[in-house]
Coordinates of C-alpha atoms and ligand atoms in Angstrom, one line a residue:
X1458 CA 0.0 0.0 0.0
X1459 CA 2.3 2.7 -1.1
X1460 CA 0.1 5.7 0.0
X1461 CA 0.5 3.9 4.2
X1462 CA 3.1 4.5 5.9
X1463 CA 2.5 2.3 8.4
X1464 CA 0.4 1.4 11.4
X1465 CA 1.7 3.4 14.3
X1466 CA 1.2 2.5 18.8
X1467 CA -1.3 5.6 20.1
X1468 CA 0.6 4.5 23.5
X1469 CA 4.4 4.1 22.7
X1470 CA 4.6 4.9 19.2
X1471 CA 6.5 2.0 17.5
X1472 CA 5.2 1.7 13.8
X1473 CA 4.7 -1.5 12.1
X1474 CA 4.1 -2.5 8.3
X1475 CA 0.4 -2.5 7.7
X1476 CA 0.1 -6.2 7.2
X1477 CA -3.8 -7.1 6.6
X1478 CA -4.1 -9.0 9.6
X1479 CA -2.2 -6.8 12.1
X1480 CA -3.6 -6.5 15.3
X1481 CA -2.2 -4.5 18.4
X1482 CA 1.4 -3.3 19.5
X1483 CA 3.6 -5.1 21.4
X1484 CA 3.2 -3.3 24.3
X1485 CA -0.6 -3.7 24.4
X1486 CA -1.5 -0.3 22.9
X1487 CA -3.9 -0.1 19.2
X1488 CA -2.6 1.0 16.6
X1489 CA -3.9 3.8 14.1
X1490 CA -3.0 3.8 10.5
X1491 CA -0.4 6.5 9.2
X1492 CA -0.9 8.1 5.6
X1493 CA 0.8 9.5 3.3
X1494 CA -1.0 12.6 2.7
X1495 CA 1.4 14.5 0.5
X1496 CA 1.3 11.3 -2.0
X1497 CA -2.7 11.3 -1.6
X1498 CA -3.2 14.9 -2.2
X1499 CA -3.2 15.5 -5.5
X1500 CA -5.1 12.1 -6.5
X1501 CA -8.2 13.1 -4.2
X1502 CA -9.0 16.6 -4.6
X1503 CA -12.7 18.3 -4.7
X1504 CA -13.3 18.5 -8.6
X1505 CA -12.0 14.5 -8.4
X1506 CA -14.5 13.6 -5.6
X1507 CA -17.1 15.3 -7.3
X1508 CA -16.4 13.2 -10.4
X1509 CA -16.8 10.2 -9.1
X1510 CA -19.5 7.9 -9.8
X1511 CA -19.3 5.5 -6.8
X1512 CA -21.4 6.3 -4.2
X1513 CA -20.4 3.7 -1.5
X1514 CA -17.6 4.0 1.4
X1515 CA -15.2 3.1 -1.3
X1516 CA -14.8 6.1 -3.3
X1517 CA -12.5 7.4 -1.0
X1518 CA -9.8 4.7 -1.3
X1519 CA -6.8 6.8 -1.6
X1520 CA -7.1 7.0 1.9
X1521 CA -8.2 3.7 2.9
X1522 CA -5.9 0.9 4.0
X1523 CA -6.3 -1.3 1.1
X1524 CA -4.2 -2.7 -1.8
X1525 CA -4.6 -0.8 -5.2
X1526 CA -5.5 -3.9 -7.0
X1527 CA -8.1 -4.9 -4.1
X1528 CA -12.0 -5.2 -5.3
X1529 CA -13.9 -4.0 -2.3
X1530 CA -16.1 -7.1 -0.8
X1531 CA -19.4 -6.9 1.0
X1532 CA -22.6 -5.3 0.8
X1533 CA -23.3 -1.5 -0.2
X1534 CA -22.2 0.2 2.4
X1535 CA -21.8 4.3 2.9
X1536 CA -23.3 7.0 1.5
X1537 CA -26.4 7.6 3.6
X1538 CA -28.6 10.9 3.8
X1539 CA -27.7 13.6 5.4
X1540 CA -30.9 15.2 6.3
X1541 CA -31.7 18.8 7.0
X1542 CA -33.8 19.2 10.0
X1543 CA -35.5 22.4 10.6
X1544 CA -38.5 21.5 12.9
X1545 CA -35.8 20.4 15.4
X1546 CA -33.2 22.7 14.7
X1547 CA -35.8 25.2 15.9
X1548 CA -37.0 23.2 18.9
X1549 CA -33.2 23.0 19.8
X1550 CA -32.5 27.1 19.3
X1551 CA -29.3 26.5 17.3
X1552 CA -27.9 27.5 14.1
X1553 CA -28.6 24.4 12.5
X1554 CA -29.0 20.9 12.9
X1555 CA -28.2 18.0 10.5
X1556 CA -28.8 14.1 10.9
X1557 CA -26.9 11.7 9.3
X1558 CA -28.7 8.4 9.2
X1559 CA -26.5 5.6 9.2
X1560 CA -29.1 3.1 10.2
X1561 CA -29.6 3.1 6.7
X1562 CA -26.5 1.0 5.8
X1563 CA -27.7 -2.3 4.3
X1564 CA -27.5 -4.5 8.1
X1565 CA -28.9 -0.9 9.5
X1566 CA -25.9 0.4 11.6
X1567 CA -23.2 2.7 10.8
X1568 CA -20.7 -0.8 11.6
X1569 CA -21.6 -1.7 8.0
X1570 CA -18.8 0.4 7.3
X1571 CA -16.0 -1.3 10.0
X1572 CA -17.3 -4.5 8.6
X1573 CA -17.3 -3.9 5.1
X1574 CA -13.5 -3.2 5.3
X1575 CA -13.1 -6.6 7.9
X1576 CA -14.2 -8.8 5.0
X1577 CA -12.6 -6.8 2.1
X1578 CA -9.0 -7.0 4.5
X1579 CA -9.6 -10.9 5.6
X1580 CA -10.0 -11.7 1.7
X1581 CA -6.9 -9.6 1.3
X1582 CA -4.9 -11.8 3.7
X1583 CA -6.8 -15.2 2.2
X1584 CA -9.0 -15.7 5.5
X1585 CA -12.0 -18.2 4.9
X1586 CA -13.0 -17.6 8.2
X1587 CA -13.6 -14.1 10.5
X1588 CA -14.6 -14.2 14.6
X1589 CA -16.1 -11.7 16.4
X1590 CA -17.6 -10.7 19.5
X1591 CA -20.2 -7.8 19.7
X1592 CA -22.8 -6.3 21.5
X1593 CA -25.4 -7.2 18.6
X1594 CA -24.4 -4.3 15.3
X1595 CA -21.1 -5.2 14.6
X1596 CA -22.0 -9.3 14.7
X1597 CA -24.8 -8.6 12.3
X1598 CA -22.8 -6.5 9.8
X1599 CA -20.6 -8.6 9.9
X1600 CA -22.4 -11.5 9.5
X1601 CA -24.2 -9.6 6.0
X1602 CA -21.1 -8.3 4.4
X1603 CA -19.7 -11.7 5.0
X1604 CA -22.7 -13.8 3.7
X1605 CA -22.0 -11.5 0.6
X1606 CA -18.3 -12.2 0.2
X1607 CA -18.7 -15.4 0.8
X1608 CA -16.5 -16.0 4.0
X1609 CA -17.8 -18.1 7.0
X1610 CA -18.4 -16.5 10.5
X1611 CA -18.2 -17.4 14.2
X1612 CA -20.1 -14.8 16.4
X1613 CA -20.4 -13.9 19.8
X1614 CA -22.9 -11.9 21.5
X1615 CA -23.9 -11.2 25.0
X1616 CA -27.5 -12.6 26.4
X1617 CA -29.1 -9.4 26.4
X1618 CA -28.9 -8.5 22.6
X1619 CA -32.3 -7.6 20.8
X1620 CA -34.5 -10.0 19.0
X1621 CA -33.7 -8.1 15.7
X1622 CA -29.9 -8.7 15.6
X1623 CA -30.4 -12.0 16.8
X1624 CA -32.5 -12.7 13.4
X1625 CA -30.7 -11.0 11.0
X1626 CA -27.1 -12.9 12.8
X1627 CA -29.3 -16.4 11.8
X1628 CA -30.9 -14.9 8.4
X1629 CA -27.1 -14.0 7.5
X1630 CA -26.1 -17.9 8.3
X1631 CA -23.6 -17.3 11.2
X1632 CA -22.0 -19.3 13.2
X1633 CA -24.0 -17.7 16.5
X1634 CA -23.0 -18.3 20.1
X1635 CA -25.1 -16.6 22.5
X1636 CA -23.2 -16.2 26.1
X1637 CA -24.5 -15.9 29.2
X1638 CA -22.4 -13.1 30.5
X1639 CA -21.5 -9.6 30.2
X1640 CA -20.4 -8.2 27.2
X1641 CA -16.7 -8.2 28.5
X1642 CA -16.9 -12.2 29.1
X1643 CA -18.4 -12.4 25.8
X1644 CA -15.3 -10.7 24.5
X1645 CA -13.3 -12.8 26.3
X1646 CA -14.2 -15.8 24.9
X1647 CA -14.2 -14.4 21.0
X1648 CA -10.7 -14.0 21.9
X1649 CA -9.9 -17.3 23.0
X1650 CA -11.7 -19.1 20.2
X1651 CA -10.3 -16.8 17.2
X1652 CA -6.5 -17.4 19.4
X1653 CA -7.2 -21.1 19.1
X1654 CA -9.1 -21.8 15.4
X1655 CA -6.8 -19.1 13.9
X1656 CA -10.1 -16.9 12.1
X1657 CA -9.4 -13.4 11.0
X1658 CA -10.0 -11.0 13.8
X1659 CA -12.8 -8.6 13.6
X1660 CA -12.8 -7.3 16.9
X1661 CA -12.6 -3.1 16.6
X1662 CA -10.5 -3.5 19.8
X1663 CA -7.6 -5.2 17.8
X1664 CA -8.1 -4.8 14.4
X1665 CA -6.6 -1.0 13.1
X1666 CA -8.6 -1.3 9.8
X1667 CA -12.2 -0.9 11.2
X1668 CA -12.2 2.6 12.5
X1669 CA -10.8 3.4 8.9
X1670 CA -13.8 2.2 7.6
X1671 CA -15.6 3.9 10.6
X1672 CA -13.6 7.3 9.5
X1673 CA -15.9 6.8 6.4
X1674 CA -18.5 8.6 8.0
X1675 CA -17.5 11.4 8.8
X1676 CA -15.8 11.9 5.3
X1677 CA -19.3 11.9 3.7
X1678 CA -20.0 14.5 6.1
X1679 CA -17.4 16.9 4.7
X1680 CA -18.5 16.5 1.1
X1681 CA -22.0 16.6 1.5
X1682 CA -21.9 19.9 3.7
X1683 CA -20.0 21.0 0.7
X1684 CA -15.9 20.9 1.8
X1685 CA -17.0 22.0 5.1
X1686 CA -17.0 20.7 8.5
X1687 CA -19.5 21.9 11.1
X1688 CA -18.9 23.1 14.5
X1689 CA -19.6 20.0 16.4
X1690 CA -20.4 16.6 15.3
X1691 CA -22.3 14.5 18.3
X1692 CA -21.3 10.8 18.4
X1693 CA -22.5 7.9 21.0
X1694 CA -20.0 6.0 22.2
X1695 CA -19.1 2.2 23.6
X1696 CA -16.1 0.8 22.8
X1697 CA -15.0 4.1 21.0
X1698 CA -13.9 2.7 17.6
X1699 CA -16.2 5.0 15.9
X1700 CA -15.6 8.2 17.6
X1701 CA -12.2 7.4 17.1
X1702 CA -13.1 7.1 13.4
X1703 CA -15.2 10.2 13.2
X1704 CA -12.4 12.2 14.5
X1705 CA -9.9 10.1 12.0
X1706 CA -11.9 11.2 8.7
X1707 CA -12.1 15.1 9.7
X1708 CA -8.6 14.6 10.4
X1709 CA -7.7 13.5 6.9
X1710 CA -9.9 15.3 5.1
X1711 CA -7.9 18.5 6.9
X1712 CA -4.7 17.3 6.2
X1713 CA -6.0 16.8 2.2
X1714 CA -7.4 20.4 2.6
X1715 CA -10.6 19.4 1.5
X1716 CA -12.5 21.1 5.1
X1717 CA -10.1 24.1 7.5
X1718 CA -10.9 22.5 10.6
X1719 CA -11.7 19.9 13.0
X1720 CA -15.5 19.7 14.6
X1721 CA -15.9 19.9 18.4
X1722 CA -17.2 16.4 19.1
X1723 CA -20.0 15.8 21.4
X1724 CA -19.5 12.2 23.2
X1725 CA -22.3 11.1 24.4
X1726 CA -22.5 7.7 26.2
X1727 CA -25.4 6.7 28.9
X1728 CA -25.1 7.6 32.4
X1729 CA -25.4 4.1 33.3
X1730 CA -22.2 3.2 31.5
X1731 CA -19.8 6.0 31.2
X1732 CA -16.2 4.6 31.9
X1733 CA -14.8 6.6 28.1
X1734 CA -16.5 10.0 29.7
X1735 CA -15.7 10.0 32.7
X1736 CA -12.5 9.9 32.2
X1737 CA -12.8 13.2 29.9
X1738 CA -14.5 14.9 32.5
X1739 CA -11.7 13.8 35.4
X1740 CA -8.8 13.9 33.2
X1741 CA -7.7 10.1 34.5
X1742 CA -7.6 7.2 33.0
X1743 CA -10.8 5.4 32.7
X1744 CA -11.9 2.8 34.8
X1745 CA -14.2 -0.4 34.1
X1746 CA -17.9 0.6 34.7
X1747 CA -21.0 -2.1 35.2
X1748 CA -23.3 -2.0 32.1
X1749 CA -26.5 -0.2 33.2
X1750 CA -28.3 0.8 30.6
X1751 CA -31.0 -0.7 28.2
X1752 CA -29.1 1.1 24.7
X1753 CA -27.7 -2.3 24.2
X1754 CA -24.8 -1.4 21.9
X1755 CA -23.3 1.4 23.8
X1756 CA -23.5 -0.6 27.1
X1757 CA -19.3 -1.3 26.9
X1758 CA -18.0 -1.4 30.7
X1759 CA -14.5 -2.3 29.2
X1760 CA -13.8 -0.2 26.5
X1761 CA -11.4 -1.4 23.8
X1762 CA -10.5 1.7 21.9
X1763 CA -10.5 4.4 24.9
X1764 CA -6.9 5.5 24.2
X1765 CA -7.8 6.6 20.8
X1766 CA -11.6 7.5 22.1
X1767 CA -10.1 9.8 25.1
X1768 CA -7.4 11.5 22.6
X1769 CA -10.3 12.5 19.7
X1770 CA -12.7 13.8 22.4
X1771 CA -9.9 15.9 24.0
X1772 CA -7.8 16.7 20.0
X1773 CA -11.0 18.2 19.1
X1774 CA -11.9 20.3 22.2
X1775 CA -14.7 18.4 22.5
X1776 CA -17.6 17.9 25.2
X1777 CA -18.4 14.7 27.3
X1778 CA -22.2 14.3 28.0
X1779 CA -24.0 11.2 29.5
X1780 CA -27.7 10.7 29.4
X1781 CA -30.2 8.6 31.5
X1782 CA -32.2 5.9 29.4
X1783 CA -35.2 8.1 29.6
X1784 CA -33.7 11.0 28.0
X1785 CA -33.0 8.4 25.1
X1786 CA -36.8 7.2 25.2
X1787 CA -37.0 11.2 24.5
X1788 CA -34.5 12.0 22.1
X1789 CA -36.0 8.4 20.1
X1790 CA -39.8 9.9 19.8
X1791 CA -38.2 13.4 19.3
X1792 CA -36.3 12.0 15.9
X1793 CA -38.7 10.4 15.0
X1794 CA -42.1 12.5 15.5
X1795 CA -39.8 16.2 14.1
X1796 CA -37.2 14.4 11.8
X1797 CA -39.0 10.9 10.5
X1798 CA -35.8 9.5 11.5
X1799 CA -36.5 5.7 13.9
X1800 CA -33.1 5.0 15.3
X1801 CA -32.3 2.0 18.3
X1802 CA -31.4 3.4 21.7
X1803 CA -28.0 3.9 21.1
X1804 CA -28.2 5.6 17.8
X1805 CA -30.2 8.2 19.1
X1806 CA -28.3 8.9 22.2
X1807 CA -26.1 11.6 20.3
X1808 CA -29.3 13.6 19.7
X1809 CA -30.5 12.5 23.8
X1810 CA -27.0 14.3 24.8
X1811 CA -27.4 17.1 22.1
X1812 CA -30.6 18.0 23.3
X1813 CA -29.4 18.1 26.9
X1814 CA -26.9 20.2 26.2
X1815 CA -28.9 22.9 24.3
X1816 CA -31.2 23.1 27.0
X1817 CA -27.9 23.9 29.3
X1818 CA -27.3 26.5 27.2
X1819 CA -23.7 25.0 26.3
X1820 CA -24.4 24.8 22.5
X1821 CA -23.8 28.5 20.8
X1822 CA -26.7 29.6 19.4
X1823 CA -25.5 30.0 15.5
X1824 CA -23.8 26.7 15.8
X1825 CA -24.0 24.1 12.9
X1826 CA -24.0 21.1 14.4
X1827 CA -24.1 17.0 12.9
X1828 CA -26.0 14.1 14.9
X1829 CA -24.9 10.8 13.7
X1830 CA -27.8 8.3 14.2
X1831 CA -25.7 4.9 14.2
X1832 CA -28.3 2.1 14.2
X1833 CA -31.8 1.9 12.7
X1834 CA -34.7 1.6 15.5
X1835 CA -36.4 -1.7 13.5
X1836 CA -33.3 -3.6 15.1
X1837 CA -35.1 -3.1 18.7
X1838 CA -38.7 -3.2 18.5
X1839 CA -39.8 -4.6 21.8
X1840 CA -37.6 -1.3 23.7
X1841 CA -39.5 1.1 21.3
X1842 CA -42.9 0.5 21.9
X1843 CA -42.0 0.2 25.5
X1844 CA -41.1 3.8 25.2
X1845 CA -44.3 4.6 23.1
X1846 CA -47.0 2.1 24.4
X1847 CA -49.2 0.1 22.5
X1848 CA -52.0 1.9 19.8
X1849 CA -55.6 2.3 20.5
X1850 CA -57.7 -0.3 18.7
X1851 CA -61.5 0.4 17.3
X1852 CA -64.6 -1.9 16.2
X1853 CA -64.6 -1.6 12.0
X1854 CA -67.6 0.8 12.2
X1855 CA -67.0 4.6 12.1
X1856 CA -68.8 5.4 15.0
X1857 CA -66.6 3.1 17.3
X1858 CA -63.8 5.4 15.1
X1859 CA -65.5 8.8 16.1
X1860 CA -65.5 7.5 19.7
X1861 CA -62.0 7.0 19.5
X1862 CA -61.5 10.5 17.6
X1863 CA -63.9 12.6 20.2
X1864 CA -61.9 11.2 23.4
X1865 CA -58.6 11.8 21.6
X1866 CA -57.0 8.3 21.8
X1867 CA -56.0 9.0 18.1
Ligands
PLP1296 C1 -21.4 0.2 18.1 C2 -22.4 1.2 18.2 C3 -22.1 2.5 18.8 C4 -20.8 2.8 19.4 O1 -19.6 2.5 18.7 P1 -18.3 2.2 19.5 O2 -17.3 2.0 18.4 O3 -18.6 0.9 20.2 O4 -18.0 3.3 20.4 C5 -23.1 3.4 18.8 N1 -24.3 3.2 18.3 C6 -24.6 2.0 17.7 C7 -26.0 1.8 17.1 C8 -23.6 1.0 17.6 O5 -24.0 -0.2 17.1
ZN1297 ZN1 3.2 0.3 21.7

């Protein structure tokens, strides 16, 4: 990959050839991929991007970590809308407010992007076989972009995982072990079983390639606010990979001069497991936390990517928020009754924290600010009607209707 320079330690800072299968340093720290931007420059400029037909993650290769001969495996991935939203923009008393819906990615979570690349590297490196461990969005993607490329998976997920990604993980054909356990023992034995069957490693703890694809996101950000970046970009957070990825693709995109600045990012994570922010807000090092909260896939007691999660956050002058699981339930009707937007717990609670903070008066009122919603709320259905109840039924005449109407139950 002559545009990488190589994959470089975020704690001691030892750089390794990007092999496709590298995982972490030898000291224990993850490793972040290292470009060569001057080489990159003049091959992805605006009037180039603007060109180009492909409208998936991959038309931004140059600064992907794959070979120049590699064809891209998986499903469809990237590209999803950026919408304006006035109704709430007002509501919120900011400058403006976008949403970028990446529950819209073809397995319905913005991890379509980290798996996308895990299949397209494990095919690189002649892998039949990929393990991973997940909370419930990155087994599922997986599973999909893997069904598609034809490679053979062995999944892990915790008890408590939703119905939804439970069917899609069969649907796909995985190999599916549920554990009973936290999400940390479920980690633990992914590890054990990928150490001892040899699979390719898709575990965003380990593997330096996902956040790249992760970094995606926030690349399509830049190009479809027109080369510019806003002034915040609010992002929920577990494990950290993808905040560490949305900071990674602003990052480039400065370094290419395509936007002049880094957002502020907003991480938001849930009060009930907060072990990445609260180490933002004390300035120590973060400490394992239980897993109280029902937004499944942010609900990471051990983070595996909190050294590059607690540098982004703090790089880009950013703000640490937690919200309660009712202040989700909120922000999820909000989205959806003033945007027509349905995300799952934890993609909505970067709006729950947004919202908190605009009612603290922290957000400046002319501020352009992003929302990434990172999973689509069809993956979670029994939580959502919990938060909206059940609908009011009538007999099939229209008088058992008017009934209904004239004691407003519709
Ligand atoms: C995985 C996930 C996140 C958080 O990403 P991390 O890399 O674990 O920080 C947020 N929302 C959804 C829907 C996810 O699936
Ligand atoms: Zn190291």
């Amino acid at each position: 990959m002559k545009h990488i320079i190589g994959c470089r330690c975020v704690r001691c800072g030892s750089i390794y050839p990007a092999a496709p299968d590298i995982t972490i340093c030898s000291c224990g720290g993850i490793l972040d991929v290292l470009y060569d931007y001057d080489a990159v420059k003049s091959k992805l400029t605006k009037d180039i991007l603007c060109a180009r037909t492909d409208h998936t993650m991959w038309r931004y290769r140059e600064i992907l970590p794959i070979e120049e001969d590699t064809t891209p495996r998986g499903l469809r991935v990237g590209s999803s809308p950026l919408y304006d939203a006035p109704r709430l923009t007002d509501q919120l008393g900011i400058g403006r407010l976008y949403l970028k819906d990446d529950g819209l990615n073809p397995t319905g979570s913005l991890k379509d992007r980290a798996s996308a690349m895990a299949v397209t590297k494990a095919a690189e490196a002649g892998y039949r076989t990929i393990g991973c461990s997940s909370t419930g969005n990155a087994a599922s993607s997986l599973a999909g972009n893997a069904a598609a490329a034809g490679i053979a998976t062995y999944i892990f997920v915790p008890a408590r995982a939703p119905k939804g990604k439970i069917a899609q993980l069969m649907m796909f054909g995985a190999h599916l072990t549920v554990v009973d356990g936290s999400y940390e023992e479920t980690y633990a034995l992914s590890k054990a079983a990928i150490e001892k069957y040899g699979w390719y490693n898709r575990n965003a703890a380990v593997n330096p390639y996902l956040s790249e694809g992760k970094k995606t996101v926030a690349l399509e950000i830049v190009e479809q606010l027109g080369f510019k970046a806003p002034d915040y970009v609010a992002v929920s957070v577990g494990d950290g990979c993808t905040v560490a990825g949305v900071y990674k693709g602003f990052y480039d995109m400065v370094q290419l001069s395509l936007c002049d600045r880094i957002p502020r990012i907003i991480s938001v994570q849930a009060a009930g497991c907060c072990p990445i922010n609260t180490a933002v807000m004390t300035g120590d090092g973060w400490i394992q936390q239980e897993e109280n909260t029902y937004a499944d896939s942010i609900a990471v007691g051990v983070p595996r990517n909190a050294d590059k999660a607690i540098s982004a956050i703090r790089d880009s002058g950013g703000i640490a928020v937690n919200v309660t699981d009712d202040e989700i339930r909120a922000a999820q009707r909000t989205l959806g009754k003033t945007v027509g937007v349905f995300g799952e717990p934890a993609g909505v609670a970067a709006t729950a924290g947004l919202i908190k903070l605009c009612e603290q008066g922290v957000i400046e009122r002319d501020a352009t600010v992003v929302s990434i919603v990172t999973g689509n709320g069809l993956k979670d259905i029994d939580s959502a009607i919990l938060s909206v109840g059940e609908p009011p039924h009538s007999q099939s005449d229209l008088a058992a209707f008017e009934r209904l109407i004239n004691d407003n139950k519709v």
